[in-house]
Each structure stands twice: as structure tokens, then as C-alpha cells.
Amino acid sequence: MTAREGARSIQELLIDRADCDKPWLVLPSDPVHGADAARVTYAETYRESLRWATALLGHGGRPREAVGLVFDNGPGFCFAFFGALLAGMVPVPLPPPFLGGRREEYVARTRPVLAGARAGIVVVDAPYEGLAESLPDASCRVLGRGVLEQTGASAAGAAPHRGGPEEAAFLRYTSGSAASPRGARLSHAGVLSSARGTGLALHGHEDQTALCWVPLFHELGLTGALVYTMYWGMSLVLMSPIDFMADPASWLWAMSRFGVDGCAAPNFAYALCASRKKVPDRALEGLDLGRWDVAVNAAETIQAPTLEAFEARFAPYGFRREAWVPCYGVAETAGACSVSEHRAAPRVDHVDGKALEAESAARPVARSAEGALAVVGVGAPIAEHEIRVVDARGAALGDRSVGEIHARGPSVMSGYHDAPEASGRVLGADGWLATGDLGYRVDGDLFVVGRIKDVIKKAGATYEAADIQSVVSRVSGARAGRAAVFGVLDATSGTEQIVVVCETAVFGERGLADLHRAVVHAIWRALEVRPDVVRFVRADALPTGPDGAVTHAAARRLYLAGELPLRAL
């Protein structure tokens, strides 16, 4: 079952395993209390996916046309994703509506994505079939999962589309603003190169078992788990992110009960499990993490205190420091483009914080030195890939000089879908991708220290400062366009806090308290995320650039230095 090297596309991975009875998906029912689980083999996945492909084409789907997928984690997403590929279509995985969220805001966020992708069909999971009444427009139809399952009953004799290496494997819409989303076009060759390079770095093989609770529309879920395990012929224990958030211990118990070798998660998830408030000791009695060999930490800033806290708490249960694998990738690459050395303790560099900020230099200092910052290394480039750090003119920098991180290799997107100007701003003619992240290198390893672009990465999700600022501008009492939005690392939660500082003419404790509630509510309604800190300043107190617009990065520096004239709440 090692046909991966000959595969030219994602669907060929599945076609080559059409007769394989090995379980691919393992679906726990309640991992906290037992090891009961349903299983779906590679062969069953192929047959079901081909049925879905037949149904998609029968409902008017066209080859090379984009198809939106709105699914929870589960076999349905897998059948829809592979079914779209076997039909010759281009999947566009989308986040499902948040539990308790407002449908109007979800529709307002999702329609621009579907329009940008030119999707003709959106397939929705059973709980979301009500979207058929509100999501579609004149050019897009919504099909419920039940409709496809009923009409795809016969796939006998159907000829699957095998795809080609340069065809689009899928479109990933996690970049750009809500009003102007950008879909990264990722090729089959790039996705397979990412899976191969990551597996080579991690000594992947078909006898391993992986686990995923991260949403499958997320890069850690789709390429980091679904495609990765399909490529290497592994079994995949698949859980719901809702179950994880409701009970973080369920993740650890699934690792224990199903003998899982590897799992990828954002930094905040490890911090959550390290907290005894979230996971009490009594919830861990009998836990065994001794087989956990690959603990990938990615998708947001990796914090050294989180690694230390998780190690300290779970070493008695068998977790080993050498299991950590900090990685780095961006939305514009199929998966990780740098991976830390397998079975080696994570590399933590202690540098002078003042020199890092003022001189763009990563000067090493003692861990106990005043102002020392701990920066976790994210490893070296995977096979077939390159990483460099450049200055503002694009010249390559030497070790310990901070600049923008550039990446090049097969997994880099070919461009943003139908957006040549946006593509040209980040992709050079020589194939280098400007990531918008800041970092430095030491002896071949990459260290990420910040961002040029105004985005916040919270709990593995990415939020544009411009989107939050736009929402705040519509709140009565907040000055339009006069809000600074930025992220601040929080060691307790293990992720970035969203900080909003807006100008206002409102005075008084009661008036500011009302405005505070209005800002928090507006951001939650529009983007389904709550800001961690909302503060107010007088008119014209925020720093601006030459164009008169608020500069988020400068406001962040003043905020951290305690130099913004914040009004008391």
C-alpha cells in the first residue's frame, strides 16, 4: 500500500487504494470513557467518494468548477472533498456556521468567498441544510448532504477524474479581508510535495496512526491530517473541534486509547490542556501518552512557556520533550514549509528584546537576562523547499538579522484565484513568496518573531485588523476608521489576545461601559470572535501614517510601552 510515489494528484492516492481494506478513518464515540469507534476503510472511502462525484455531476457540477464545502469534521467532509476531486471539480472548504452564531452574518461573510471562487454549487452538511434558503444567489446553488447521498446511489462503471499535477487541488480562503477575500490556488503537485516533505522529516510510515480534531477546512486539518495520512497510508482518528473545546481531555484520551503516534495542533490547545482549571487532575487518571512521538505545534506563535508547562504536566503520563515538532507555514503554502528535527528537543533561542525591536538584530543573551525573549525555532525547510530572510529591498540577510520571511518550493501557491494584482504583490517572478512574517535564521533553522501584515492569529485562526476596524467603525460612539487593532501574546491562554483601542468622544464611566459592550457585541456578531481587550482614547490620540490612517503596529508599540492615554473604564 505504498503507491504514493507514483501519484500525480490527490485523487490518485485514493484510486490506488480503491481495494484496500485497511481502516483509514477511526471515529471515536466517547474517548474519555472507552475505545468504541466506527471505522471507514480506504476502499469504503473510495466507493463513497465516487458516489458523491457521480451525484455532483448529476446535479450540474462541471469539471474545473469550484464547489463550496460546508461540513463538520466527519466522513461526510472526506466524501465530499474527494468526491469533488473525482468529479474533476475544485473544492473550496469553508467553515461551518458557529454554534449559536447569527445566520445573517455568516451568509454575509461567505457569499464574497463563493463569488470570488465562482462556485456553482455549495454542498452543506445535514445540520446546515437550512442555508439553502439564504446562502445561494443567482449563480450558486446549495445542495444538502442528504440530496447527494440519495442521488449518488449508483456509481458503478463511473470513470473517476484522475487529475494532473498542475491542476488546482483546492482553493484556500483564509487570506484577505472579509470584503475582499483571497483564495490561494494550491496545486496537486504542491500538496503532494508538502505531504512527502513533511513525512520524510517526521519519518512517516503506514504503520503509524495520526489524530485530528482541528477543523478540516483548516490547513492543519486538510493537508496536515487528511492528505498527509492518505499519502503515507496511515490511519486517522478523527474528532470534532466542538468536542475538544467542550472537553480538552477528550483529545488526550483519544491519543491514549487508540495508540496515536502523532497529532498537530495550535499552541493554544497545548496551553489549554496544561491548565488544571480546564483539565483537572482527576480527569487524567489512567492516561498513557507514551506512544505520542510527534506533537506538531503550528498555525500560530509557538510559546516556550506553553511547551514547558505541557511537558511538566504530562511527563508523568509518558509525554516526552523530544516529541515536540514546531513547524512553520502560511495560508499560501499547501502545508508546513519548515519542520523541526524529529525526536530532538525544541530549539529555544533567548535574545535581547530591545535589540530585536530597535535594531532588527537577534542578539543571544542568557535566559535570565533582563528583557530576554524566548523564541522557539520552527526548523529547517522540508525537501524541495527553500526559506530566506530579506531586508526591505529584498536582499538576503545573514544569520540573526531580522527581516521578512520568504519561501519557495512546490507547495507555494501558484497565485490568488482570479486576483493577479494581489498575487503579484506577494509572488516574485523567481517563485519566492513574501509571507508577511518577520523572522531570522540561525544555522539553517528559522525563528519567527512577528509580522509585517496587520493580522492576529488567535487559537489557530487568522483575523485581519482591517475587518475588525471596519466593524468598530459602524458602532455608534466610536470614531469611524479610528481604531487600532493588534495582537498581544498571552502566556496563560497560549495564544494572541485581540486588543482594540478606539478613539471616541464619549465620556463618563457609564457611557464608556455601554460603548465597550457595543464594540464587543458588534465584533462577535460580525466575525464570531470576542476581543480580549477593548480600550478607548480621545480623538486623534492614535498614531497615523502619511496617508492619515491609523497604524496598528505603532499603536501596539505605544500600548505595550504604556504610552497611550487610555481612558479609565
XYZ file of C-alpha atoms in Angstrom:
569
model
C 0.000 0.000 0.000
C 2.857 2.382 -0.845
C 1.738 3.786 -4.199
C 2.279 7.345 -3.033
C 5.467 7.969 -5.044
C 3.669 7.357 -8.332
C 0.640 9.517 -7.553
C 0.258 12.668 -9.653
C -2.763 14.030 -7.813
C -4.622 13.719 -4.514
C -7.367 11.599 -6.039
C -4.795 9.141 -7.404
C -3.766 8.456 -3.807
C -7.314 7.240 -3.196
C -7.737 5.498 -6.563
C -4.577 3.490 -5.938
C -6.098 2.273 -2.663
C -9.565 1.538 -4.022
C -9.298 -2.111 -2.931
C -7.549 -1.561 0.396
C -9.492 -2.769 3.436
C -7.251 -1.065 5.979
C -9.184 1.395 8.170
C -8.409 4.968 7.198
C -10.847 6.866 9.446
C -11.367 5.930 13.093
C -14.333 7.767 14.611
C -14.424 7.617 18.431
C -17.823 7.723 20.093
C -16.623 8.790 23.569
C -12.835 8.565 24.001
C -12.958 9.730 27.619
C -14.873 6.633 28.693
C -13.974 3.947 26.157
C -12.397 2.879 22.876
C -15.606 2.317 20.918
C -15.292 3.708 17.401
C -16.705 3.365 13.922
C -14.218 2.748 11.139
C -14.123 3.600 7.450
C -11.642 1.766 5.219
C -9.734 3.206 2.289
C -11.892 1.089 -0.043
C -15.137 2.372 1.505
C -13.849 5.940 1.236
C -13.182 5.453 -2.472
C -16.607 3.927 -3.166
C -18.481 6.615 -1.228
C -16.439 9.422 -2.765
C -17.120 8.108 -6.259
C -20.847 8.057 -5.463
C -20.633 11.685 -4.383
C -18.735 12.535 -7.577
C -21.497 10.970 -9.633
C -24.124 12.910 -7.690
C -22.278 16.225 -8.096
C -22.056 15.784 -11.849
C -25.677 14.675 -11.933
C -26.701 17.932 -10.264
C -24.965 20.061 -12.842
C -21.447 20.219 -11.483
C -18.869 20.927 -14.170
C -15.209 19.919 -14.355
C -12.808 22.674 -13.196
C -15.717 24.470 -11.484
C -15.339 25.424 -7.821
C -17.611 23.726 -5.288
C -18.028 25.040 -1.733
C -17.995 22.542 1.140
C -19.638 23.430 4.476
C -19.125 20.433 6.778
C -18.318 19.476 10.311
C -15.446 17.060 10.887
C -16.516 13.604 9.830
C -16.707 11.152 6.938
C -19.092 13.476 5.077
C -16.394 16.096 4.599
C -13.992 13.438 3.325
C -16.507 12.003 0.842
C -17.437 15.480 -0.381
C -13.814 16.592 -0.724
C -12.626 13.501 -2.580
C -15.907 13.302 -4.478
C -15.394 16.809 -5.833
C -11.881 15.868 -6.969
C -13.042 12.612 -8.574
C -15.645 14.691 -10.442
C -12.888 16.980 -11.736
C -14.135 19.905 -9.649
C -12.157 22.219 -7.340
C -13.135 22.004 -3.643
C -13.410 25.185 -1.580
C -13.537 24.089 2.089
C -15.434 26.625 4.205
C -16.001 26.992 7.947
C -19.484 25.951 9.049
C -21.683 28.387 10.975
C -20.605 28.791 14.581
C -22.908 27.204 17.132
C -25.281 29.914 18.258
C -23.991 32.331 15.634
C -26.257 34.534 13.557
C -27.013 33.196 10.089
C -27.158 36.683 8.541
C -23.541 37.435 9.478
C -22.377 34.011 8.317
C -24.043 34.487 4.951
C -22.532 37.978 4.625
C -19.032 36.548 5.212
C -19.459 33.505 2.990
C -21.057 34.992 -0.113
C -17.943 37.033 -1.109
C -15.883 33.835 -0.917
C -18.286 31.927 -3.145
C -18.427 34.828 -5.585
C -14.639 35.106 -5.677
C -14.283 31.385 -6.282
C -17.097 31.441 -8.874
C -18.590 28.405 -7.194
C -21.607 26.979 -8.968
C -22.557 24.589 -6.149
C -22.232 24.588 -2.367
C -22.644 21.271 -0.562
C -23.695 21.573 3.082
C -23.706 19.062 5.918
C -27.035 17.919 7.342
C -27.184 20.437 10.247
C -26.786 23.337 7.808
C -29.279 22.430 5.099
C -31.308 25.472 6.150
C -28.658 27.575 4.403
C -30.297 26.545 1.120
C -32.801 29.348 1.717
C -30.343 32.155 2.426
C -26.876 31.390 1.064
C -27.344 30.932 -2.697
C -27.549 33.710 -5.270
C -28.304 33.677 -8.995
C -25.039 31.904 -9.859
C -24.765 29.420 -6.997
C -26.954 26.564 -5.755
C -26.929 24.905 -2.336
C -27.244 21.130 -2.150
C -27.848 19.341 1.133
C -25.840 16.279 2.032
C -28.992 14.169 2.032
C -29.771 15.081 -1.577
C -26.341 13.958 -2.770
C -26.426 10.744 -0.770
C -29.795 9.822 -2.293
C -28.948 10.689 -5.889
C -25.438 9.203 -5.897
C -26.644 5.678 -5.191
C -25.128 4.164 -8.340
C -21.514 4.847 -9.261
C -20.879 1.503 -10.955
C -18.758 1.967 -14.052
C -18.160 5.654 -13.368
C -14.781 6.875 -14.596
C -13.058 8.993 -11.951
C -11.146 12.096 -12.943
C -7.511 11.329 -12.107
C -6.274 14.922 -12.205
C -2.864 16.296 -13.087
C -0.009 17.701 -11.040
C -0.553 21.332 -12.050
C -4.332 21.320 -11.683
C -5.816 23.149 -8.716
C -6.278 20.728 -5.832
C -8.387 23.210 -3.870
C -8.785 26.889 -3.056
C -7.971 28.075 0.460
C -9.785 31.241 1.536
C -8.055 32.340 4.728
C -6.294 35.466 3.399
C -7.560 38.954 2.684
C -10.337 40.933 4.275
C -13.916 39.774 4.704
C -14.970 42.191 1.960
C -12.219 41.090 -0.442
C -11.222 37.515 0.419
C -8.324 35.939 -1.451
C -8.277 32.269 -2.370
C -4.841 30.657 -2.575
C -4.699 28.295 -5.562
C -2.818 25.181 -4.442
C -1.804 22.549 -6.974
C -1.816 18.783 -6.633
C 1.955 18.721 -7.116
C 2.358 21.233 -4.308
C 0.081 19.415 -1.877
C 1.781 16.073 -2.533
C 5.235 17.668 -2.201
C 4.217 19.085 1.177
C 2.929 15.715 2.397
C 6.047 13.960 1.157
C 8.492 16.506 2.595
C 6.764 16.637 5.974
C 6.609 12.848 6.196
C 10.276 12.483 5.308
C 11.159 14.929 8.078
C 8.967 13.055 10.576
C 9.839 9.513 9.440
C 6.249 8.856 8.408
C 5.136 5.329 7.503
C 1.939 3.339 7.042
C 2.042 1.626 10.429
C 1.509 4.929 12.228
C -1.772 6.354 13.489
C -2.469 10.095 13.491
C -5.216 12.120 15.170
C -7.025 15.276 14.104
C -9.560 17.409 15.971
C -8.657 20.647 14.149
C -11.399 21.719 11.662
C -10.898 20.030 8.318
C -11.241 23.327 6.445
C -8.096 24.499 8.306
C -4.658 23.785 6.824
C -3.686 21.641 9.825
C -6.786 19.529 9.240
C -6.949 19.306 5.460
C -3.329 18.990 4.358
C -1.799 18.287 7.759
C -4.089 15.342 8.537
C -6.414 14.262 5.704
C -3.994 14.395 2.775
C -0.946 13.590 4.903
C -2.381 10.324 6.242
C -3.755 9.388 2.817
C -0.313 9.942 1.283
C 1.523 7.787 3.827
C -1.218 5.153 4.183
C -1.828 5.819 7.888
C -4.988 5.502 9.950
C -6.559 8.762 11.133
C -8.501 9.164 14.381
C -10.932 11.949 13.513
C -12.607 14.045 16.210
C -14.761 17.169 16.295
C -13.289 20.526 17.341
C -16.525 21.109 19.231
C -15.861 18.036 21.360
C -12.303 19.184 22.019
C -13.343 22.665 23.107
C -16.080 21.241 25.320
C -13.654 18.812 26.980
C -9.942 19.189 26.094
C -9.180 15.951 27.931
C -11.091 14.065 25.207
C -8.154 14.750 22.855
C -5.649 13.278 25.311
C -7.811 10.251 25.977
C -8.196 9.577 22.264
C -4.399 9.727 21.940
C -4.159 7.218 24.780
C -6.930 4.767 23.875
C -6.174 4.499 20.151
C -2.383 4.341 20.378
C -1.860 7.513 18.381
C 1.677 8.293 17.217
C 1.226 11.870 16.032
C -1.057 14.884 16.098
C -0.896 18.540 15.040
C -2.485 21.394 16.990
C -2.076 25.137 17.520
C -0.179 26.368 20.572
C -3.340 27.388 22.452
C -4.549 23.766 22.556
C -1.457 22.620 24.428
C -1.826 25.570 26.835
C -5.464 24.644 27.412
C -4.557 21.078 28.353
C -1.713 22.257 30.602
C -4.222 24.280 32.655
C -5.569 22.449 35.673
C -8.607 24.740 35.589
C -9.533 23.403 32.151
C -8.323 19.836 32.672
C -8.349 18.791 36.353
C -6.022 16.046 37.547
C -8.935 13.717 38.245
C -9.744 13.735 34.503
C -6.356 12.162 33.700
C -6.307 9.093 35.924
C -5.039 6.146 33.869
C -3.931 8.281 30.893
C -0.986 6.914 28.852
C 0.765 9.200 26.356
C 3.832 7.014 25.999
C 3.289 6.334 22.307
C 2.982 10.050 21.365
C 6.017 10.504 19.112
C 5.096 13.569 17.015
C 3.493 16.609 18.688
C 3.305 19.211 15.937
C 2.832 22.797 17.175
C 1.911 25.185 14.364
C -0.593 27.693 12.909
C 0.152 30.439 15.435
C 3.009 31.797 17.547
C 4.674 28.976 19.469
C 5.381 29.984 23.055
C 8.203 28.447 25.067
C 6.239 28.665 28.368
C 3.488 26.560 26.778
C 5.951 23.833 25.807
C 7.425 23.828 29.296
C 4.057 23.771 31.048
C 2.729 20.929 28.880
C 5.917 18.891 29.359
C 5.879 19.379 33.125
C 2.268 18.329 33.462
C 2.238 15.345 31.112
C 5.699 13.863 31.589
C 4.252 11.651 34.384
C 1.815 10.278 31.787
C 4.572 9.381 29.307
C 4.898 12.552 27.204
C 8.485 13.203 26.122
C 10.081 16.572 25.376
C 11.587 15.078 22.217
C 8.087 14.611 20.774
C 7.724 18.361 20.084
C 7.815 19.352 16.417
C 7.412 23.116 15.986
C 6.578 23.906 12.342
C 6.006 26.939 10.128
C 3.707 27.506 7.176
C 1.325 30.137 5.835
C -2.037 30.097 4.083
C -0.252 30.497 0.739
C 1.633 27.208 1.115
C -0.029 23.798 0.997
C 1.289 22.876 4.431
C 4.394 23.319 6.535
C 7.409 24.657 4.671
C 9.758 24.221 7.645
C 9.759 21.390 10.186
C 11.862 20.951 13.311
C 14.141 17.975 13.722
C 12.242 14.845 14.707
C 12.948 13.329 18.130
C 15.069 16.267 19.232
C 14.225 18.752 21.975
C 12.802 22.022 20.599
C 15.343 24.762 19.952
C 14.653 27.849 22.068
C 16.723 30.969 21.379
C 16.944 33.674 24.067
C 17.547 37.096 22.535
C 17.747 40.739 23.613
C 14.216 42.136 23.234
C 15.374 45.746 22.867
C 17.878 44.914 20.133
C 15.243 42.863 18.353
C 12.829 45.817 18.307
C 15.234 48.715 17.747
C 17.969 47.163 15.617
C 16.282 44.175 13.935
C 19.034 42.041 15.425
C 18.587 38.766 17.317
C 21.394 39.060 19.837
C 21.709 35.985 22.068
C 21.563 36.578 25.822
C 21.282 34.455 28.922
C 17.808 33.152 29.685
C 17.813 35.121 32.942
C 18.952 38.405 31.351
C 16.702 41.434 31.726
C 14.485 41.852 28.676
C 15.325 38.392 27.314
C 12.807 36.967 24.854
C 12.415 33.230 24.280
C 11.908 32.442 20.586
C 11.053 28.881 19.577
C 12.714 27.624 16.407
C 10.497 26.159 13.700
C 13.136 24.081 11.977
C 14.638 23.884 8.515
C 12.924 23.792 5.097
C 11.350 20.498 4.062
C 12.606 18.648 0.982
C 12.329 20.594 -2.302
C 11.801 23.891 -0.448
C 13.858 26.958 0.438
C 13.494 29.707 3.035
C 15.323 33.016 3.202
C 15.102 36.220 5.235
C 15.340 39.515 3.352
C 15.528 43.239 4.097
C 13.138 45.921 2.800
C 14.945 45.967 -0.575
C 14.716 42.195 -0.980
C 18.371 41.478 -0.255
C 19.084 38.256 1.619
C 20.203 38.702 5.221
C 22.666 36.685 7.236
C 22.131 34.807 10.471
C 20.486 36.695 13.352
C 19.363 39.596 11.163
C 15.589 40.127 11.303
C 13.674 40.595 8.067
C 10.732 39.295 6.071
C 10.492 35.544 5.629
C 10.348 34.360 2.008
C 9.575 30.778 0.947
C 9.991 28.958 -2.349
C 9.103 25.439 -3.437
C 6.392 23.256 -5.000
C 3.926 23.776 -2.138
C 3.802 27.552 -2.658
C 0.543 28.641 -4.288
C 0.504 29.468 -7.979
C -1.375 32.656 -7.096
C -4.599 34.002 -5.647
C -7.634 32.861 -7.628
C -8.625 35.479 -10.214
C -6.507 38.120 -8.441
C -3.335 38.761 -10.488
C -2.538 42.090 -8.848
C -2.757 40.672 -5.327
C -0.706 37.672 -6.470
C 1.990 39.930 -7.914
C 2.371 41.732 -4.607
C 3.471 38.564 -2.794
C 4.823 36.269 -5.526
C 8.020 37.119 -7.373
C 8.814 36.056 -10.923
C 11.526 33.828 -9.434
C 8.959 31.915 -7.364
C 9.716 33.442 -3.951
C 6.664 34.046 -1.755
C 6.722 37.061 0.562
C 4.966 35.709 3.645
C 4.486 38.989 5.513
C 6.055 37.382 8.604
C 9.242 38.552 10.306
C 11.989 36.231 11.419
C 15.653 35.334 11.416
C 17.782 32.265 10.815
C 20.493 30.567 12.829
C 22.476 27.654 11.373
C 19.692 26.820 8.920
C 16.842 26.941 11.426
C 14.084 29.559 11.196
C 12.812 31.676 14.107
C 9.584 33.699 13.694
C 9.318 36.926 15.704
C 6.451 38.996 14.291
C 4.529 40.217 11.258
C 4.595 42.995 8.728
C 0.966 42.467 7.810
C -1.757 43.561 10.225
C -3.244 40.229 11.233
C -3.880 38.479 14.538
C -3.574 34.710 14.956
C -5.810 33.604 17.794
C -6.375 29.942 18.620
C -5.101 28.934 15.185
C -7.492 31.249 13.297
C -6.432 34.385 11.425
C -8.193 37.731 11.777
C -7.488 40.830 9.688
C -7.106 44.057 11.647
C -8.930 45.860 8.828
C -12.017 43.654 9.271
C -12.255 44.352 12.997
C -11.589 48.053 12.468
C -14.386 48.170 9.886
C -16.836 46.606 12.352
C -15.850 49.020 15.128
C -16.302 51.973 12.766
C -20.001 51.158 12.490
C -20.564 51.288 16.259
C -22.264 54.455 17.437
C -19.848 56.433 19.605
C -16.664 55.042 18.038
C -14.904 57.284 15.528
C -15.078 55.781 12.038
C -11.739 54.462 10.848
C -10.050 55.480 14.089
C -9.470 52.162 15.822
C -6.203 50.296 16.262
C -6.374 46.512 16.289
C -3.445 44.242 17.114
C -2.444 41.035 18.828
C -0.579 40.624 22.111
C 0.803 37.257 23.171
C -0.715 35.847 26.355
C 1.240 33.153 28.169
C -1.794 31.937 30.127
C -4.022 31.174 27.132
C -1.087 30.251 24.893
C -2.323 32.413 22.036
C -2.667 36.034 20.973
C -5.167 38.343 22.605
C -7.142 40.619 20.302
C -6.706 44.191 21.517
C -8.893 47.017 20.209
C -8.145 50.660 21.028
C -10.579 53.132 19.509
C -10.983 56.859 19.570
C -14.213 58.280 20.951
C -15.807 61.477 22.152
C -17.811 59.552 24.760
C -17.042 60.485 28.372
C -18.039 59.083 31.737
C -17.877 55.642 33.272
C -21.378 54.618 32.210
C -21.027 55.891 28.659
C -17.710 54.092 28.146
C -19.090 50.887 29.680
C -22.020 50.965 27.229
C -19.663 51.620 24.326
C -17.433 48.764 25.462
C -20.364 46.337 25.404
C -21.456 47.617 21.998
C -17.982 47.120 20.474
C -17.610 43.599 21.862
C -21.109 42.642 20.696
C -20.584 44.088 17.207
C -17.317 42.207 16.673
C -18.851 38.967 17.916
C -21.891 39.310 15.668
C -19.851 40.127 12.574
C -16.830 37.835 12.975
C -17.791 35.326 15.689
C -14.786 36.191 17.841
C -14.671 38.237 21.024
C -11.919 40.803 21.545
C -9.941 40.204 24.717
C -9.249 43.863 25.452
C -11.220 46.946 24.361
C -9.945 50.361 25.456
C -10.672 53.947 24.480
C -8.669 57.111 23.845
C -9.550 60.702 22.977
C -9.837 61.886 19.383
C -6.579 61.966 17.388
C -4.634 60.098 20.098
C -3.749 57.115 17.901
C -0.642 57.206 15.689
C -1.173 57.573 11.938
C 0.859 57.113 8.782
C 1.475 59.549 5.912
C -1.975 58.754 4.500
C -3.673 59.688 7.783
C -4.737 56.096 8.511
C -4.207 54.579 11.939
C -1.029 52.467 12.075
C -1.807 49.338 14.058
C 1.833 48.353 14.642
C 2.769 51.780 16.030
C -0.304 51.743 18.287
C 0.743 48.323 19.555
C 4.204 49.587 20.488
C 2.725 52.542 22.383
C 0.186 50.291 24.111
C 2.847 47.851 25.307
C 5.020 50.737 26.484
C 2.095 52.197 28.453
C 2.223 55.410 26.418
C -1.326 55.518 25.066
C -3.608 57.915 27.020
C -6.227 55.254 27.814
C -9.480 56.334 29.419
C -10.491 54.577 32.604
C -13.491 52.282 32.342
